[in-house]
mmCIF file of C-alpha atoms in Angstrom:
data_model
loop_
_atom_site.group_PDB
_atom_site.id
_atom_site.type_symbol
_atom_site.label_atom_id
_atom_site.label_comp_id
_atom_site.label_asym_id
_atom_site.label_seq_id
_atom_site.Cartn_x
_atom_site.Cartn_y
_atom_site.Cartn_z
ATOM 1 C CA ILE A 1 0.193 0.094 0.184
ATOM 2 C CA ASN A 2 1.430 3.343 -1.151
ATOM 3 C CA GLY A 3 1.032 6.410 1.513
ATOM 4 C CA VAL A 4 1.112 9.623 -0.363
ATOM 5 C CA ALA A 5 2.558 12.570 1.119
ATOM 6 C CA VAL A 6 2.426 15.968 -1.685
ATOM 7 C CA ALA A 7 4.340 19.427 -0.593
ATOM 8 C CA CYS A 8 4.166 21.589 -3.307
ATOM 9 C CA ASN A 9 6.045 24.687 -2.404
ATOM 10 C CA ILE A 10 5.962 27.903 -4.438
ATOM 11 C CA ALA A 11 6.956 31.666 -4.183
ATOM 12 C CA PRO A 12 4.985 33.533 -1.756
ATOM 13 C CA GLY A 13 1.835 35.295 -3.900
ATOM 14 C CA THR A 14 1.984 35.735 -7.782
ATOM 15 C CA ARG A 15 2.126 39.789 -7.749
ATOM 16 C CA ASN A 16 4.269 40.869 -10.914
ATOM 17 C CA ASN A 17 5.332 44.222 -10.550
ATOM 18 C CA GLY A 18 4.468 46.310 -13.141
ATOM 19 C CA LEU A 19 1.230 44.988 -14.324
ATOM 20 C CA SER A 20 -2.268 46.074 -14.085
ATOM 21 C CA THR A 21 -4.706 44.224 -12.246
ATOM 22 C CA THR A 22 -6.224 43.042 -15.080
ATOM 23 C CA GLU A 23 -2.909 41.759 -16.911
ATOM 24 C CA GLU A 24 -1.897 39.787 -13.084
ATOM 25 C CA PHE A 25 -5.728 38.461 -13.611
ATOM 26 C CA ASN A 26 -5.348 37.137 -17.316
ATOM 27 C CA LEU A 27 -1.719 35.835 -15.976
ATOM 28 C CA LEU A 28 -3.466 33.139 -13.551
ATOM 29 C CA PRO A 29 -4.513 29.634 -14.569
ATOM 30 C CA THR A 30 -8.094 28.067 -14.238
ATOM 31 C CA SER A 31 -6.551 25.088 -12.785
ATOM 32 C CA PHE A 32 -3.206 23.036 -11.935
ATOM 33 C CA SER A 33 -2.738 19.450 -11.139
ATOM 34 C CA LEU A 34 -0.394 17.615 -8.955
ATOM 35 C CA SER A 35 0.445 13.848 -8.877
ATOM 36 C CA GLN A 36 2.467 11.651 -6.639
ATOM 37 C CA ASN A 37 2.383 8.076 -6.466
ATOM 38 C CA GLY A 38 -0.401 6.999 -8.677
ATOM 39 C CA LEU A 39 -2.586 9.435 -7.286
ATOM 40 C CA ASP A 40 -3.544 12.691 -8.838
ATOM 41 C CA LEU A 41 -5.479 15.722 -8.290
ATOM 42 C CA THR A 42 -6.952 18.773 -10.192
ATOM 43 C CA VAL A 43 -7.517 21.986 -8.691
ATOM 44 C CA SER A 44 -9.824 24.712 -10.439
ATOM 45 C CA GLY A 45 -11.626 27.444 -9.724
ATOM 46 C CA ALA A 46 -15.434 28.372 -10.182
ATOM 47 C CA PHE A 47 -18.412 30.791 -9.155
ATOM 48 C CA VAL A 48 -21.932 30.950 -8.701
ATOM 49 C CA SER A 49 -24.043 34.058 -8.246
ATOM 50 C CA ASP A 50 -25.964 32.393 -5.505
ATOM 51 C CA ALA A 51 -25.108 33.848 -2.322
ATOM 52 C CA ASP A 52 -26.332 30.588 -1.161
ATOM 53 C CA PRO A 53 -27.179 27.427 -3.180
ATOM 54 C CA ASN A 54 -27.873 25.221 -0.026
ATOM 55 C CA ASN A 55 -31.401 23.475 0.108
ATOM 56 C CA PRO A 56 -32.207 23.482 3.798
ATOM 57 C CA ASN A 57 -34.637 20.906 3.440
ATOM 58 C CA ASP A 58 -32.812 17.848 2.583
ATOM 59 C CA GLY A 59 -28.826 19.130 2.641
ATOM 60 C CA THR A 60 -28.248 19.078 -1.052
ATOM 61 C CA VAL A 61 -27.812 22.339 -3.709
ATOM 62 C CA GLY A 62 -31.239 23.545 -4.455
ATOM 63 C CA SER A 63 -30.348 25.534 -7.122
ATOM 64 C CA THR A 64 -27.208 27.947 -8.350
ATOM 65 C CA THR A 65 -29.375 30.922 -10.185
ATOM 66 C CA ASP A 66 -27.017 31.329 -12.920
ATOM 67 C CA PRO A 67 -24.805 28.665 -14.600
ATOM 68 C CA SER A 68 -21.274 28.435 -12.541
ATOM 69 C CA GLY A 69 -18.576 30.590 -14.094
ATOM 70 C CA GLU A 70 -14.913 29.507 -14.453
ATOM 71 C CA ALA A 71 -12.320 31.489 -12.464
ATOM 72 C CA LYS A 72 -8.804 31.762 -11.944
ATOM 73 C CA ILE A 73 -6.933 30.459 -9.007
ATOM 74 C CA GLY A 74 -3.635 31.114 -7.893
ATOM 75 C CA ARG A 75 -1.257 29.310 -5.401
ATOM 76 C CA TYR A 76 0.010 32.013 -2.923
ATOM 77 C CA GLN A 77 1.718 32.219 0.796
ATOM 78 C CA GLY A 78 -1.329 30.860 3.000
ATOM 79 C CA GLY A 79 -2.851 28.402 0.016
ATOM 80 C CA VAL A 80 -4.883 28.337 -2.653
ATOM 81 C CA GLY A 81 -7.292 31.387 -3.619
ATOM 82 C CA VAL A 82 -10.018 32.209 -6.205
ATOM 83 C CA SER A 83 -10.074 35.120 -8.557
ATOM 84 C CA ASN A 84 -13.705 35.455 -10.030
ATOM 85 C CA SER A 85 -12.623 39.136 -11.818
ATOM 86 C CA ALA A 86 -9.617 41.080 -12.133
ATOM 87 C CA ARG A 87 -11.349 43.446 -9.530
ATOM 88 C CA ASP A 88 -11.612 39.997 -7.280
ATOM 89 C CA SER A 89 -9.886 39.116 -4.416
ATOM 90 C CA HIS A 90 -7.360 36.607 -4.804
ATOM 91 C CA THR A 91 -8.959 34.375 -1.881
ATOM 92 C CA VAL A 92 -11.861 32.304 -2.252
ATOM 93 C CA ASP A 93 -14.767 34.464 -0.876
ATOM 94 C CA ALA A 94 -18.250 35.486 -1.223
ATOM 95 C CA LEU A 95 -18.914 38.708 -1.082
ATOM 96 C CA VAL A 96 -22.704 40.134 -1.380
ATOM 97 C CA ASN A 97 -24.625 43.075 -0.880
ATOM 98 C CA ASN A 98 -28.541 43.005 1.242
ATOM 99 C CA SER A 99 -30.326 41.432 -1.799
ATOM 100 C CA GLY A 100 -27.874 38.397 -1.468
ATOM 101 C CA VAL A 101 -26.299 39.273 -4.917
ATOM 102 C CA GLY A 102 -22.794 38.943 -5.779
ATOM 103 C CA ARG A 103 -20.331 36.159 -6.582
ATOM 104 C CA ARG A 104 -19.501 32.688 -4.340
ATOM 105 C CA ASP A 105 -16.428 31.283 -5.190
ATOM 106 C CA TYR A 106 -15.269 27.926 -4.753
ATOM 107 C CA VAL A 107 -12.477 25.237 -5.581
ATOM 108 C CA ARG A 108 -13.444 22.127 -6.906
ATOM 109 C CA LEU A 109 -11.034 19.122 -6.041
ATOM 110 C CA ALA A 110 -11.144 16.651 -8.992
ATOM 111 C CA PHE A 111 -9.191 13.250 -7.973
ATOM 112 C CA GLY A 112 -8.055 10.518 -9.887
ATOM 113 C CA GLN A 113 -10.286 7.865 -8.225
ATOM 114 C CA ALA A 114 -12.569 8.270 -5.412
ATOM 115 C CA VAL A 115 -11.638 9.373 -2.185
ATOM 116 C CA ASP A 116 -12.451 10.374 1.222
ATOM 117 C CA ILE A 117 -11.267 14.148 2.049
ATOM 118 C CA THR A 118 -10.628 13.300 5.973
ATOM 119 C CA GLN A 119 -9.029 17.067 6.821
ATOM 120 C CA LEU A 120 -8.826 20.732 4.918
ATOM 121 C CA ALA A 121 -6.909 23.282 6.704
ATOM 122 C CA PHE A 122 -7.410 27.043 5.970
ATOM 123 C CA ASP A 123 -5.683 30.299 5.938
ATOM 124 C CA PHE A 124 -5.747 34.243 6.151
ATOM 125 C CA PHE A 125 -9.474 33.971 7.921
ATOM 126 C CA PHE A 126 -10.565 35.439 10.684
ATOM 127 C CA GLY A 127 -11.624 33.733 13.851
ATOM 128 C CA GLY A 128 -15.049 31.943 13.895
ATOM 129 C CA ASP A 129 -16.165 34.905 11.093
ATOM 130 C CA ASP A 130 -15.247 32.713 8.390
ATOM 131 C CA SER A 131 -16.894 29.533 7.322
ATOM 132 C CA PHE A 132 -16.795 26.588 4.405
ATOM 133 C CA ALA A 133 -19.064 23.659 3.113
ATOM 134 C CA LEU A 134 -17.996 21.167 1.491
ATOM 135 C CA ILE A 135 -19.973 19.707 -1.338
ATOM 136 C CA GLU A 136 -19.666 16.065 -2.817
ATOM 137 C CA ASP A 137 -20.818 15.153 -6.211
ATOM 138 C CA THR A 138 -23.276 12.968 -5.638
ATOM 139 C CA ASP A 139 -24.332 12.126 -9.346
ATOM 140 C CA GLY A 140 -20.493 11.721 -10.398
ATOM 141 C CA ASP A 141 -21.070 14.489 -13.679
ATOM 142 C CA ASN A 142 -18.030 16.338 -12.575
ATOM 143 C CA VAL A 143 -20.026 19.619 -12.336
ATOM 144 C CA LEU A 144 -21.649 21.863 -9.141
ATOM 145 C CA SER A 145 -25.391 20.688 -9.687
ATOM 146 C CA VAL A 146 -28.560 20.598 -8.098
ATOM 147 C CA GLY A 147 -28.871 17.372 -6.063
ATOM 148 C CA ASP A 148 -25.048 17.381 -4.876
ATOM 149 C CA SER A 149 -24.548 16.576 -1.351
ATOM 150 C CA PHE A 150 -23.452 18.608 1.493
ATOM 151 C CA ILE A 151 -20.906 17.103 3.812
ATOM 152 C CA VAL A 152 -20.147 19.841 6.005
ATOM 153 C CA ASP A 153 -20.432 23.372 7.010
ATOM 154 C CA THR A 154 -18.579 25.028 9.473
ATOM 155 C CA VAL A 155 -16.257 27.615 10.132
ATOM 156 C CA ALA A 156 -12.512 27.528 9.004
ATOM 157 C CA GLY A 157 -9.351 26.115 10.518
ATOM 158 C CA VAL A 158 -7.545 23.367 10.454
ATOM 159 C CA VAL A 159 -11.180 20.666 10.322
ATOM 160 C CA ASP A 160 -11.541 16.957 10.603
ATOM 161 C CA ILE A 161 -13.771 15.477 8.595
ATOM 162 C CA SER A 162 -15.438 11.934 10.117
ATOM 163 C CA SER A 163 -17.666 10.254 7.424
ATOM 164 C CA ASP A 164 -17.705 7.540 4.926
ATOM 165 C CA PHE A 165 -18.475 9.349 2.083
ATOM 166 C CA GLU A 166 -16.624 8.162 -0.882
ATOM 167 C CA ASN A 167 -16.377 10.408 -4.311
ATOM 168 C CA GLN A 168 -13.727 11.289 -6.975
ATOM 169 C CA THR A 169 -15.068 15.391 -6.986
ATOM 170 C CA TYR A 170 -15.497 17.867 -4.342
ATOM 171 C CA PHE A 171 -16.617 21.718 -4.068
ATOM 172 C CA LEU A 172 -15.304 23.688 -1.276
ATOM 173 C CA PHE A 173 -17.628 26.747 -0.866
ATOM 174 C CA ALA A 174 -16.879 30.157 0.927
ATOM 175 C CA ASN A 175 -19.963 30.528 2.807
ATOM 176 C CA GLU A 176 -22.329 34.370 2.912
ATOM 177 C CA GLY A 177 -19.289 37.579 3.875
ATOM 178 C CA SER A 178 -16.427 35.136 4.087
ATOM 179 C CA SER A 179 -12.916 34.585 2.852
ATOM 180 C CA PHE A 180 -10.016 32.551 3.363
ATOM 181 C CA LYS A 181 -7.278 30.235 1.657
ATOM 182 C CA VAL A 182 -6.773 26.843 1.537
ATOM 183 C CA GLU A 183 -4.044 25.972 2.757
ATOM 184 C CA ALA A 184 -3.806 21.570 2.310
ATOM 185 C CA VAL A 185 -6.257 19.282 1.710
ATOM 186 C CA THR A 186 -5.813 15.666 3.391
ATOM 187 C CA ALA A 187 -7.881 12.547 2.063
ATOM 188 C CA THR A 188 -7.717 8.667 2.123
ATOM 189 C CA PHE A 189 -7.766 6.174 -0.955
ATOM 190 C CA HIS A 190 -7.712 2.787 -1.841
ATOM 191 C CA ASP A 191 -4.053 2.085 -3.457
ATOM 192 C CA ASP A 192 -5.695 -0.772 -5.205
ATOM 193 C CA PRO A 193 -9.650 -0.641 -5.564
ATOM 194 C CA ASN A 194 -10.028 -3.889 -4.774
ATOM 195 C CA VAL A 195 -7.880 -4.036 -1.601
ATOM 196 C CA VAL A 196 -9.760 -2.596 1.788
ATOM 197 C CA PRO A 197 -6.939 -0.558 3.730
ATOM 198 C CA LEU A 198 -6.520 3.161 2.909
ATOM 199 C CA PRO A 199 -3.618 5.295 2.931
ATOM 200 C CA ALA A 200 -3.442 9.089 3.519
ATOM 201 C CA ALA A 201 -2.649 11.687 1.077
ATOM 202 C CA GLY A 202 -1.864 14.869 1.807
ATOM 203 C CA TRP A 203 -1.700 18.121 -0.067
ATOM 204 C CA MET A 204 -0.011 21.366 1.116
ATOM 205 C CA LEU A 205 -1.556 23.765 -1.474
ATOM 206 C CA LEU A 206 0.592 26.649 -0.855
#
C-alpha cells in the first residue's frame, strides 16, 4: 500500500511588479494538477452567482440561479485562492450585497479516483467569522449541480472530517461573507480498488 504525501512549495504570491490588476488576472491559470504515487489531483476555481445554493430541507444543492462560471486560481503564501474577476481578491470568498447579489467562489477538487477527504486546513481567515461548506459530486458528473450533497458546513481552521462518503470530485465553498485561502487537503484512498486499507494523501497547497 502506498502512502502519499505531496508538498508543493511556491514563491509567496503571484504579484508581478509593473503589471495592472487586469494583466495579473489574465496570467493566472484556471487550474493546476498534482500527482504522486499514482494519485492525481486537479484543483480549479469557479463561482456561482448565488449567495447560498444550499437547500436546507435535505442538505443538497437546491439551485445555483446562474450556471457556474469559470474563475482563475492562484497558489499563494497561505494557500489557494480564487479570483472571479480582475477586481476580485485572490481569496476564496463570498461577498454579496444586502439583496444577496454577488459571486460565491469555490474550489473544485477533482481526484483521479474515489477518495475520502479527512481533513481541510485554511489560512487568511478571521476566527469564527469565516466558514465554508464542502459538497460532494453526488451524481458523478464532475460539475456542481442540483442534488449534490453537503458534507460539512462549519468554521474555517484545521477541520477534521469524519464521514463515510467516498467520491472523486468535491466542491469547497466560501459561505456568505467569508474569505480564506485553502492551505491543505488530506484524503484517504484505495491504492488498489480491490484492497480495503486506505493510505493517507496530503496536499500542501501553499
